[in-house]
């Protein structure tokens, strides 16, 4: 049986982003734990802000199909997102809103599977990072609700919010605090355990 594969996305593509750093570090830890990992850049999709008129005129943009294909070729997802005023970022929400329109938007081309058919029952793990004390915890809880309720994804209960993220990484991009490393590993390991059992089932 093939090993489960993990798609890693960051809700911030900012140069010097703490969440992107955490996503890259978590990807390394997941590889070290034996997973195959694909790191995926949401900003490279160049998705316009969702707009029903734009959708009506030119359909769902190509970038949303790229995200769908990435979801389809992986067993599940690791989302690492900052919080903006307690909510996940527009980069993350906008990409998934577009994904949800594949196959259901008016005048859509016929597709093998809709966006929501591809996400259904996929396993998700969550991390966040912030220079603040809460580490982005509030946004993670909305991401959990959004992916579970709208996308029928299975979000593992374990999650980790990295606080004081501006002081957390060394020059090589590794987390300095062994307790933070342990927390990242804990989330990855929870995802792996469930992913293996879903694979077997
Ligand atoms: C519009 C906006 C709202 C923010 N709101 C929060 C917040 O609610 N909680 C928090 O911990 N940090 C907040 N921040 C600070 C971000 O955590 C900080 O900018 C962080 O570096 C963004 O993540 P990144 O480094 O991955 O880009 C906010 C930043 C912006 C730009």
Coordinates of N, CA, C and O and ligand atoms in Angstrom, one line a residue, residues 10 12-14 16-20 82-87 129-136 138, ligand 1:
X10 N 0.3 27.4 2.8 CA 0.4 28.5 3.8 C -0.6 29.5 3.4 O -0.8 29.8 2.2
X12 N -0.2 32.5 4.1 CA 0.5 33.8 3.8 C 1.7 33.4 2.9 O 2.4 32.4 3.1
X13 N 1.8 34.2 1.8 CA 3.0 34.0 0.9 C 3.9 35.1 1.0 O 4.8 35.3 0.2
X14 N 3.7 36.0 2.1 CA 4.6 37.2 2.3 C 6.0 36.7 2.4 O 6.3 35.7 3.0
X16 N 9.3 36.4 4.0 CA 9.6 36.5 5.4 C 8.4 36.0 6.3 O 8.4 36.2 7.5
X17 N 7.4 35.5 5.7 CA 6.2 35.0 6.4 C 6.5 34.0 7.5 O 7.2 33.0 7.2
X18 N 6.0 34.2 8.7 CA 6.3 33.2 9.8 C 5.5 31.9 9.5 O 5.9 30.8 9.8
X19 N 4.3 32.1 8.9 CA 3.5 30.9 8.6 C 4.1 30.1 7.4 O 4.1 28.8 7.5
X20 N 4.7 30.8 6.5 CA 5.4 30.0 5.4 C 6.6 29.3 6.0 O 6.9 28.2 5.6
X82 N -1.9 32.4 9.1 CA -2.0 33.5 10.1 C -3.4 33.8 10.3 O -4.3 33.4 9.6
X83 N -3.6 34.7 11.4 CA -5.0 35.2 11.5 C -4.9 36.7 11.3 O -4.0 37.4 11.7
X84 N -5.9 37.2 10.6 CA -6.1 38.6 10.4 C -7.4 39.0 11.1 O -8.5 38.5 10.8
X85 N -7.3 39.7 12.2 CA -8.4 40.1 13.0 C -9.3 38.8 13.4 O -10.5 38.8 13.4
X86 N -8.5 37.8 13.8 CA -9.2 36.6 14.3 C -9.6 35.6 13.2 O -10.2 34.6 13.5
X87 N -9.5 36.0 11.9 CA -10.0 35.2 10.9 C -8.8 34.7 10.0 O -7.8 35.3 9.9
X129 N 0.8 30.6 13.1 CA 1.9 31.3 13.7 C 1.6 32.8 13.7 O 1.0 33.3 12.8
X130 N 2.0 33.4 14.8 CA 1.8 34.8 14.9 C 2.9 35.4 15.9 O 3.3 34.7 16.8
X131 N 3.3 36.6 15.7 CA 4.1 37.2 16.7 C 3.4 37.4 18.0 O 4.1 37.6 19.0
X132 N 2.1 37.4 18.0 CA 1.3 37.6 19.2 C 1.2 36.4 20.1 O 1.7 35.3 19.7
X133 N 0.6 36.6 21.3 CA 0.6 35.5 22.3 C -0.3 34.4 21.9 O -0.1 33.2 22.3
X134 N -1.4 34.7 21.1 CA -2.3 33.6 20.8 C -1.9 32.7 19.6 O -2.4 31.6 19.4
X135 N -0.9 33.2 18.9 CA -0.3 32.3 17.8 C -1.3 32.1 16.6 O -1.0 31.2 15.8
X136 N -2.4 32.8 16.6 CA -3.3 32.5 15.4 C -4.4 31.5 15.7 O -5.1 31.0 14.8
X138 N -7.3 31.6 17.0 CA -8.7 31.9 16.7 C -9.0 31.6 15.2 O -10.0 31.0 14.9
Ligands
LIG1 C1 -5.0 42.8 8.7 C2 -4.1 42.2 9.8 C3 -4.8 41.7 10.9 C4 -4.1 41.0 11.9 N1 -4.8 40.5 13.0 C5 -4.1 39.7 13.9 C6 -4.8 38.9 14.8 O1 -6.0 38.9 14.9 N2 -4.1 38.1 15.7 C7 -2.7 38.0 15.6 O2 -2.1 37.2 16.3 N3 -2.0 38.7 14.7 C8 -2.7 39.5 13.8 N4 -2.0 40.2 12.8 C9 -0.5 40.1 12.8 C10 -0.1 38.9 12.0 O3 -0.1 37.8 12.9 C11 1.4 39.2 11.5 O4 1.3 40.2 10.6 C12 2.0 37.9 10.9 O5 3.3 38.2 10.7 C13 1.2 37.5 9.6 O6 1.7 36.2 9.3 P1 2.9 36.0 8.3 O7 4.1 36.4 9.0 O8 2.8 34.5 8.1 O9 2.6 36.8 7.0 C14 -2.7 40.9 11.8 C15 -2.0 41.4 10.7 C16 -2.7 42.0 9.7 C17 -2.0 42.5 8.4

